[in-house]
CSV table of C-alpha atoms in Angstrom, one decimal:
chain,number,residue,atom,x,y,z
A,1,UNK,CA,118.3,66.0,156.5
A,2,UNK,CA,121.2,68.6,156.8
A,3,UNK,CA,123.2,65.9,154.9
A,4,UNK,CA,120.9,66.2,151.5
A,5,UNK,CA,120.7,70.0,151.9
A,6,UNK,CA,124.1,70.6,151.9
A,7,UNK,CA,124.7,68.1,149.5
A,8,UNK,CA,122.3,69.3,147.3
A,9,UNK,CA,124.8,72.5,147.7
A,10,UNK,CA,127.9,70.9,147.0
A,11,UNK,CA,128.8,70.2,150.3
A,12,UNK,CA,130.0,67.0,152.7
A,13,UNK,CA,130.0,66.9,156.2
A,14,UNK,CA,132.8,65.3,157.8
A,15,UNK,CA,131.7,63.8,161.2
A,16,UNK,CA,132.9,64.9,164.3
A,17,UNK,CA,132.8,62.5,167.6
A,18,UNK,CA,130.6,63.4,169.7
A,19,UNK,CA,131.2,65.0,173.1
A,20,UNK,CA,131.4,68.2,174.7
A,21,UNK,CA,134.5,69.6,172.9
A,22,UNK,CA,132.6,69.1,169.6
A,23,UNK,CA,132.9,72.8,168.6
A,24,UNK,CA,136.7,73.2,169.4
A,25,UNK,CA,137.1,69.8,167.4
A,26,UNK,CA,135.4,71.0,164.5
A,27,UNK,CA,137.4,74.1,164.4
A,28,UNK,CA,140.6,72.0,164.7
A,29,UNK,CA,139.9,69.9,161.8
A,30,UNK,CA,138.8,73.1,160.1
A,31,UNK,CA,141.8,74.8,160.4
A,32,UNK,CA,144.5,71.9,160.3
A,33,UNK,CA,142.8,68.6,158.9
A,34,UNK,CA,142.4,67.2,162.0
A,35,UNK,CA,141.0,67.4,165.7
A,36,UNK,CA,143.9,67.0,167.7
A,37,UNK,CA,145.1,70.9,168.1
A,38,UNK,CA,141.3,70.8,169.7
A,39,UNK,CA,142.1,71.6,173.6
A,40,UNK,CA,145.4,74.1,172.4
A,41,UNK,CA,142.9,76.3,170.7
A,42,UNK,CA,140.5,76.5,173.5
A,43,UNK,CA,143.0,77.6,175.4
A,44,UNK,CA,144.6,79.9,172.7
A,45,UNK,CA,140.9,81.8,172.5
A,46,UNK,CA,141.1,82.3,176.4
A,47,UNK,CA,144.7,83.7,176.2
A,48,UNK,CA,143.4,85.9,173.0
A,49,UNK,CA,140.3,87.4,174.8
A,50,UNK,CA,142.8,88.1,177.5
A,51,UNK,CA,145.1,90.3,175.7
A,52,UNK,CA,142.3,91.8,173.5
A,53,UNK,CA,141.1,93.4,177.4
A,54,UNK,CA,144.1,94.4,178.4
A,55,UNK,CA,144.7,96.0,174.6
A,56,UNK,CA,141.4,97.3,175.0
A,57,UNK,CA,140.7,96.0,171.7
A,58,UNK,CA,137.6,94.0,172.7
A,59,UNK,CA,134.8,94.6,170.3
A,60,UNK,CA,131.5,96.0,171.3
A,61,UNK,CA,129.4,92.9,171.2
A,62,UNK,CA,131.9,91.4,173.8
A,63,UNK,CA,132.2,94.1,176.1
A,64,UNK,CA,130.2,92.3,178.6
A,65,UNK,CA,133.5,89.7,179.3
A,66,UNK,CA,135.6,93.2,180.4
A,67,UNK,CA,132.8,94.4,182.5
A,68,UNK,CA,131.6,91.3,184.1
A,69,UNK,CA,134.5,89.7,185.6
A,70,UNK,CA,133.1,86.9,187.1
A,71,UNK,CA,131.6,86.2,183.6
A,72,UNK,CA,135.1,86.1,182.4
A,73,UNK,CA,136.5,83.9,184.8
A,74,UNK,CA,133.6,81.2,184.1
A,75,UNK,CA,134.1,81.5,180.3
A,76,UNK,CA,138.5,81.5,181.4
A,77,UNK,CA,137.4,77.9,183.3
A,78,UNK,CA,135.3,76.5,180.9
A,79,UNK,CA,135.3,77.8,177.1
A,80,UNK,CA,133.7,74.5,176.0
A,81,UNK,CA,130.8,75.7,177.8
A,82,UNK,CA,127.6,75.7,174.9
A,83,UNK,CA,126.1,79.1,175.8
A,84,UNK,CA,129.8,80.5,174.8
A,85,UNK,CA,129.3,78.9,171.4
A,86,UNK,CA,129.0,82.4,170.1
A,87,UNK,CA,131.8,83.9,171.3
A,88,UNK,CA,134.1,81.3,170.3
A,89,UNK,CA,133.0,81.3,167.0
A,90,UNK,CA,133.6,85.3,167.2
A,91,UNK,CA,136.8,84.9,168.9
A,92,UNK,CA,137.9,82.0,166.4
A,93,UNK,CA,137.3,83.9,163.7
A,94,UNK,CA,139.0,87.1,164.7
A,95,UNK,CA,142.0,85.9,166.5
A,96,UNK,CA,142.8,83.3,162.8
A,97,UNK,CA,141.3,86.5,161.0
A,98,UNK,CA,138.8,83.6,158.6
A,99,UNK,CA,135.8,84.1,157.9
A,100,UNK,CA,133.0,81.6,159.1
A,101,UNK,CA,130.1,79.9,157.7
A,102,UNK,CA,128.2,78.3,160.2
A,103,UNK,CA,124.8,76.0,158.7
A,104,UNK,CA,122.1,74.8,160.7
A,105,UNK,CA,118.6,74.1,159.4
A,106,UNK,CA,115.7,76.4,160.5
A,107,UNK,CA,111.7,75.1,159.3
A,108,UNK,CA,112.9,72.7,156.9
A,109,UNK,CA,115.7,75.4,155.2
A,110,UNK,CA,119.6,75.4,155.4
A,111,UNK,CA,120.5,78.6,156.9
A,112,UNK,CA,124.2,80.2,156.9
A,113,UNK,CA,125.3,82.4,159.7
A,114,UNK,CA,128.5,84.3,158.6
A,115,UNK,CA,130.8,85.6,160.9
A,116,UNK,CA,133.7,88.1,159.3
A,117,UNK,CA,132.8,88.2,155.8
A,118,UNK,CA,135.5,90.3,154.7
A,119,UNK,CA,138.4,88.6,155.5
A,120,UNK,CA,139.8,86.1,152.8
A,121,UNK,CA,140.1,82.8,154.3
A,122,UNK,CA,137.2,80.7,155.7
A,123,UNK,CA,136.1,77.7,157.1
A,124,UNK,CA,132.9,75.9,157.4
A,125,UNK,CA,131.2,74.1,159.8
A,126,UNK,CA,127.7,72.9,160.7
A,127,UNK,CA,125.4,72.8,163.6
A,128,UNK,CA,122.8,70.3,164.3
A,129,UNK,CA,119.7,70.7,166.8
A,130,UNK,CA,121.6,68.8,169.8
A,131,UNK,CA,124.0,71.6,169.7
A,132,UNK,CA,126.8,69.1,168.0
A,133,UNK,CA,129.4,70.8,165.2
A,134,UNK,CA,131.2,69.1,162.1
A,135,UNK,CA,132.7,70.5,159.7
A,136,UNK,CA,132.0,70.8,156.5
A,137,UNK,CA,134.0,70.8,152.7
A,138,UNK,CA,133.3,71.3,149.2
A,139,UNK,CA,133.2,67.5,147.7
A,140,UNK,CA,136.3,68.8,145.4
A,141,UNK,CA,138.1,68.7,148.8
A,142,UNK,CA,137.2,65.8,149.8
A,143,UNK,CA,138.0,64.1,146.7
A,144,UNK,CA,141.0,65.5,146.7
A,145,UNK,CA,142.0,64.5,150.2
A,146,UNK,CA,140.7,61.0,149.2
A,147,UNK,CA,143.5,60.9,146.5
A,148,UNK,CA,145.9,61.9,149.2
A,149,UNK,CA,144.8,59.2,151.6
A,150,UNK,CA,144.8,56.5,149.2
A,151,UNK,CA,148.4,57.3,148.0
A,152,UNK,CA,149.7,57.4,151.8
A,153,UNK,CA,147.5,53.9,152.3
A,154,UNK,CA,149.7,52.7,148.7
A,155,UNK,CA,153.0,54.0,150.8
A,156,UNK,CA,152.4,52.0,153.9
A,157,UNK,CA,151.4,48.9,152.1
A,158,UNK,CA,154.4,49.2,150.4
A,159,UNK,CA,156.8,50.3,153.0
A,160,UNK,CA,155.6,48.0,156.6
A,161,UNK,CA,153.4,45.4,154.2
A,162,UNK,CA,150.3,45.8,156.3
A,163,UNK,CA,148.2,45.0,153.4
A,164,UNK,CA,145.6,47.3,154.4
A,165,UNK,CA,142.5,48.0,152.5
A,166,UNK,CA,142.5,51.3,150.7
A,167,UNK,CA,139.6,53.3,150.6
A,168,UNK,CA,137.7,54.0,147.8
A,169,UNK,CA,135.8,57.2,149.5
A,170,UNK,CA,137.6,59.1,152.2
A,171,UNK,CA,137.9,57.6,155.7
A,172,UNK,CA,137.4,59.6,158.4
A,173,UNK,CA,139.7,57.8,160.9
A,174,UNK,CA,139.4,59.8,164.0
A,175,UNK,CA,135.1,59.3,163.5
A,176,UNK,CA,135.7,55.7,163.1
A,177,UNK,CA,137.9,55.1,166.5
A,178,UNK,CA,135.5,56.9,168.6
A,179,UNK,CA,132.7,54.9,167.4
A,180,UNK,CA,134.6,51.8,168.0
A,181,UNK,CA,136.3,53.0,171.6
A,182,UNK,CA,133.0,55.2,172.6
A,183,UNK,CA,135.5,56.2,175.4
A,184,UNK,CA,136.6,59.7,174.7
A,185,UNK,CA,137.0,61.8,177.9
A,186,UNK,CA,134.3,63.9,176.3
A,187,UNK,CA,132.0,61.7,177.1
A,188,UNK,CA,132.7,61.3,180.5
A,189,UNK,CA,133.0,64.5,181.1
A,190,UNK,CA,129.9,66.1,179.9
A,191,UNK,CA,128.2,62.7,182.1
A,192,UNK,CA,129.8,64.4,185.3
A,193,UNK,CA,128.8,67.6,184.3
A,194,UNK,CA,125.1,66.6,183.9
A,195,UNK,CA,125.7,64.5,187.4
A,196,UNK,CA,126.3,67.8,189.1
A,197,UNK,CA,123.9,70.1,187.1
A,198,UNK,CA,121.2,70.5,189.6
A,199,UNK,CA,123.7,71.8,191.8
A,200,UNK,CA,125.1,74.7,189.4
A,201,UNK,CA,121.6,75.3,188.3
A,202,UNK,CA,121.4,78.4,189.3
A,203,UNK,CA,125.0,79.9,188.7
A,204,UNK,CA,124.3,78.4,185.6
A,205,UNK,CA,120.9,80.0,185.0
A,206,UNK,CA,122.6,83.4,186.2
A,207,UNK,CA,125.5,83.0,183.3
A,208,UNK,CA,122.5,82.0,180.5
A,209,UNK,CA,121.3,85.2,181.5
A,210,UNK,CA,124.2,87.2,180.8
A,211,UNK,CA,124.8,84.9,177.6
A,212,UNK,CA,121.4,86.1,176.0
A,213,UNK,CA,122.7,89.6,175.8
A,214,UNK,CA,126.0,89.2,174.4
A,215,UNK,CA,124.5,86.7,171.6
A,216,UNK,CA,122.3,89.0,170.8
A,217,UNK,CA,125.2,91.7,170.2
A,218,UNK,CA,126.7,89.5,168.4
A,219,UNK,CA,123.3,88.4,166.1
A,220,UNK,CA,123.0,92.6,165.6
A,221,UNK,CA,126.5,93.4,165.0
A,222,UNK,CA,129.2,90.5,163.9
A,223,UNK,CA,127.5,87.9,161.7
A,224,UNK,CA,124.3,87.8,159.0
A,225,UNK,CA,122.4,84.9,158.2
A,226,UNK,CA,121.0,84.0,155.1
A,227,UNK,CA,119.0,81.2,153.7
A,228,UNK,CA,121.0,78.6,151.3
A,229,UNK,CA,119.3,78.0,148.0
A,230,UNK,CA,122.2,77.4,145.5
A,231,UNK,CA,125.6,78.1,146.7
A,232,UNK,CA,127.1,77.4,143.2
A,233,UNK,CA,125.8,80.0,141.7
A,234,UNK,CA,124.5,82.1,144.9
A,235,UNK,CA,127.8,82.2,147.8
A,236,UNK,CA,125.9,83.1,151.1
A,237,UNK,CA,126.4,86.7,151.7
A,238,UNK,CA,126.1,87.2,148.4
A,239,UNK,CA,122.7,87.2,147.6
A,240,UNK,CA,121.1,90.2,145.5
A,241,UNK,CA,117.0,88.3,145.9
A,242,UNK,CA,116.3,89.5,149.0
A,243,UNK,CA,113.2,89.5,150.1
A,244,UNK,CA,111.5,93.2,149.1
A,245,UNK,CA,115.0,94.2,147.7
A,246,UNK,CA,116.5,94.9,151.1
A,247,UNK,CA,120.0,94.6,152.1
A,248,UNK,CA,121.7,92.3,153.7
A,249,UNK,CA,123.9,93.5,156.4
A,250,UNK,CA,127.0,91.5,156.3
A,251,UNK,CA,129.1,93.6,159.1
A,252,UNK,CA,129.3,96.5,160.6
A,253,UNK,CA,132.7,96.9,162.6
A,254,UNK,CA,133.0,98.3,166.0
A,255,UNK,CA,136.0,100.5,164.9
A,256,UNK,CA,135.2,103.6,163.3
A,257,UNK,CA,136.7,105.6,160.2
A,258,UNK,CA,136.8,109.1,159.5
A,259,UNK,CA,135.8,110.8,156.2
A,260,UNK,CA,135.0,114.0,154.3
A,261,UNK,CA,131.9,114.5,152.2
A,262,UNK,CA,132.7,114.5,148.5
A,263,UNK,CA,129.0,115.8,147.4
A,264,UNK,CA,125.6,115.4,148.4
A,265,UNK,CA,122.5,114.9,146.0
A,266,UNK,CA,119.5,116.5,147.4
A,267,UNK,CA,117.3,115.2,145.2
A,268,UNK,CA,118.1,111.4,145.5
A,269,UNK,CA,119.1,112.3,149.3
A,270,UNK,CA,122.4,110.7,149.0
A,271,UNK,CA,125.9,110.9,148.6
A,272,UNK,CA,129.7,109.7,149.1
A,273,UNK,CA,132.2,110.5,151.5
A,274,UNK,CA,135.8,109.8,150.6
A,275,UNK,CA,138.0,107.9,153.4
A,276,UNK,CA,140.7,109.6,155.0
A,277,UNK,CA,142.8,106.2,155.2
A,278,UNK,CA,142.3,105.2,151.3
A,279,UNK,CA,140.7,107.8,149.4
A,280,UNK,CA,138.2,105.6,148.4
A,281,UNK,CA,134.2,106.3,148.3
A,282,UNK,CA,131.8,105.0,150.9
A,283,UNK,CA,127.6,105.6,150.5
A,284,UNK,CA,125.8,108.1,152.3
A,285,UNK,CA,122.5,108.5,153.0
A,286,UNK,CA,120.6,111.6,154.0
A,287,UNK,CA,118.7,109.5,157.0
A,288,UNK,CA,122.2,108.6,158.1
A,289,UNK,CA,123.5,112.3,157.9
A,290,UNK,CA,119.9,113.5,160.2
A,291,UNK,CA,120.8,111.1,162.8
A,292,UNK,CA,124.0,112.8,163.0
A,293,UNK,CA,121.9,116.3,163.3
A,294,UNK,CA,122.9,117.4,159.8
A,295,UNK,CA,119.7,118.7,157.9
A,296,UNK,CA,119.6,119.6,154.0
A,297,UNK,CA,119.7,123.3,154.9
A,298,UNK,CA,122.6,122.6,156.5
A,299,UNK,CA,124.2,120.6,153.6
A,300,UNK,CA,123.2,123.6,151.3
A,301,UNK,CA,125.2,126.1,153.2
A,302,UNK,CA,128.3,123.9,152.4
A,303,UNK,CA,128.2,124.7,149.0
A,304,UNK,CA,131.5,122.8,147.5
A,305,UNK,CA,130.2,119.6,148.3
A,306,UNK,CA,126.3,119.7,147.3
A,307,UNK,CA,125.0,118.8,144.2
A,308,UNK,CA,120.3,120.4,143.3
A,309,UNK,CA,118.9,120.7,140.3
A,310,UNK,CA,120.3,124.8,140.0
A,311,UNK,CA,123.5,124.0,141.7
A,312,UNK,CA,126.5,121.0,140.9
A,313,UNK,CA,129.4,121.3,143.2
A,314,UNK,CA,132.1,118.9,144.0
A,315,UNK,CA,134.5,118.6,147.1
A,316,UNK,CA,137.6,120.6,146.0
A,317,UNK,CA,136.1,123.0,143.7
A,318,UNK,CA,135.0,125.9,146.1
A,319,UNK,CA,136.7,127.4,148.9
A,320,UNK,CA,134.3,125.9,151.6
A,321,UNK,CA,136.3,123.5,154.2
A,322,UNK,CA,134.2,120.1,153.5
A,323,UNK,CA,132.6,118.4,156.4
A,324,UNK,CA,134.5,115.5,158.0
A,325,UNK,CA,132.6,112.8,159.7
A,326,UNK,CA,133.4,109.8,161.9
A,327,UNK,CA,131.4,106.4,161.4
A,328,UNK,CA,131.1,102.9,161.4
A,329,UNK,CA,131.8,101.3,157.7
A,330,UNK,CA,128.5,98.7,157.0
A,331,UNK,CA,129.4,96.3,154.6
A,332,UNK,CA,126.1,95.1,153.0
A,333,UNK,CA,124.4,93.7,150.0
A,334,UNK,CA,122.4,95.7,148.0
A,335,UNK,CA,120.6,96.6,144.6
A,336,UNK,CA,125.1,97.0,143.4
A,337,UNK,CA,126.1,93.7,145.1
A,338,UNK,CA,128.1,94.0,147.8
A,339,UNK,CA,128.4,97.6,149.0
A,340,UNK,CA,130.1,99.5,152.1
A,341,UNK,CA,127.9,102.5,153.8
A,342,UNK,CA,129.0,104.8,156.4
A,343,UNK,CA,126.6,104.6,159.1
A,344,UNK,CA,126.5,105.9,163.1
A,345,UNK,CA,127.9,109.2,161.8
A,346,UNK,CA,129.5,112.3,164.1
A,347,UNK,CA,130.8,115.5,162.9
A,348,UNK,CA,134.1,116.4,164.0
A,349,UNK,CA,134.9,119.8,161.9
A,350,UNK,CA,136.0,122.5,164.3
């Protein structure tokens, strides 16, 4: 079913072999073409999450691995683990700064969970029920690595005189020798892992536990989902239909800016702060600015930088000092496409 769907999107999946390391394998082949570079990247992620600590750089959402030290040292042991799915797809995506579109299908729908959306480079991959990952490419991709296939195929003929068949469609060759070997140390691994799961039951029970509370972090704070209908003409994250003309959250960063207020509307209760790093605007809005403990009254006795119906001020044109905020910089979708609002704001004038 996932097959059609993403088909019907433009998409092919390109199979993964089955095992334990299928998550680390489909990011391999995401990143370089092929699965190999599978077990150096598991162990990159561990080395990453290591440094981020000691940097004390560790986002919010995975705050638990620099708290709960035995935590660490179980996701340190064994990455591969499927309840640290999430934060290797976090970690993935941060430490090869891509964004990532993960599909899975939910009641019948293709769904889309995006990690990162702002950075430029992405990579896609796909989840099935059993928990196993491909990846996935836009059939362009594939037809063009099918060109480049065939023409090394023409090359080898040439060159050794193998004679071999070249493929009209693209062969996945690292699919087709596990089906034909079946005996990738995957699979024997994740046998004597099941072998001995009654005896970790409970550690392992103890560690779901923990799990559930940094996936949901990570559900709140570092990724969106969206449902798939077109992604021609409708990119996930992208999507201005939502249901009821909400917005869809597409991140909200754990680092925080700083800002002053360039004006306030009272009567539409919003405004724009300009960024101390860029000069650029970012949206307010007045139930933002009250959970900071800023009221109107208070914005009215600022004076350069609130706008009534009797009264149009701008930031710079009076001799008030304009209020400068901290916050977190929500990048979202909304009624303008994609849009950035400063929320989780904090007054810092003296």
């Amino acid at each position: 079913m996932i097959d059609q769907l993403l088909q019907d999107n433009g998409l092919l999946r390109k199979q993964i072999p089955i095992g334990s390391q299928s998550l680390f394998r489909a990011i391999s082949d995401a990143l370089y073409f092929t699965t190999s570079q599978h077990a150096q990247i598991s162990q990159m992620l561990v080395q990453y999450l290591e440094k981020q600590i000691t940097l004390n750089l560790i986002p919010q959402s995975l705050s638990i691995l620099k708290t709960n030290q035995a935590l660490r040292n179980d996701y340190c042991k064994q990455p591969s683990f499927s309840s640290f799915d999430q934060i290797n797809l976090q970690l993935t995506s941060m430490m090869f700064r891509v964004k990532i579109n993960l599909y899975y299908i939910q009641d019948n729908r293709l769904m889309c969970r995006i990690y990162n959306d702002h950075h430029l480079r992405m990579i896609e991959l796909c989840r099935d029920d059993n928990n196993h990952y491909d990846c996935v490419y836009s059939k362009e991709f594939l037809q063009h690595a099918t060109i480049v296939q065939q023409i090394i195929y023409e090359q080898i003929n040439n060159i050794i005189g193998l004679k071999a068949d070249i493929p009209k469609i693209f062969k996945n060759i690292e699919q087709d020798i596990w089906m034909n070997e079946k005996v990738f140390n995957d699979v024997r691994s994740t046998k004597k892992i099941r072998s001995n799961s009654e005896h970790k039951k409970d550690q392992q029970d103890l560690l779901q536990s923990e799990l559930e509370n940094i996936q949901k972090k990570q559900h709140e704070e570092d990724s969106t989902e969206v449902q798939i209908s077109n992604l021609k003409s409708n990119p996930p994250g992208l999507d201005n239909t939502t249901p009821n003309n909400k917005p869809v959250i597409l991140e909200v960063p754990t680092t925080r800016e700083t800002g002053k207020l360039k004006f306030f509307d009272e009567q539409k209760s919003y405004g724009f702060i300009v960024l101390d790093s860029d000069n650029s605007d970012v949206f307010v809005h007045l139930d933002d600015l009250q959970r900071a403990g800023i009221t109107k009254e208070d914005l009215r006795k600022l004076g350069s930088c609130f706008r009534s119906q009797t009264q149009v001020n701008h930031y710079g044109r009076g001799n008030e000092k304009p209020p400068s905020f901290s916050f977190q910089l929500m990048t979202y979708v909304g009624k303008y496409n994609k849009s950035r609002k400063a929320v989780d704001l904090k007054l810092i004038n003296e």
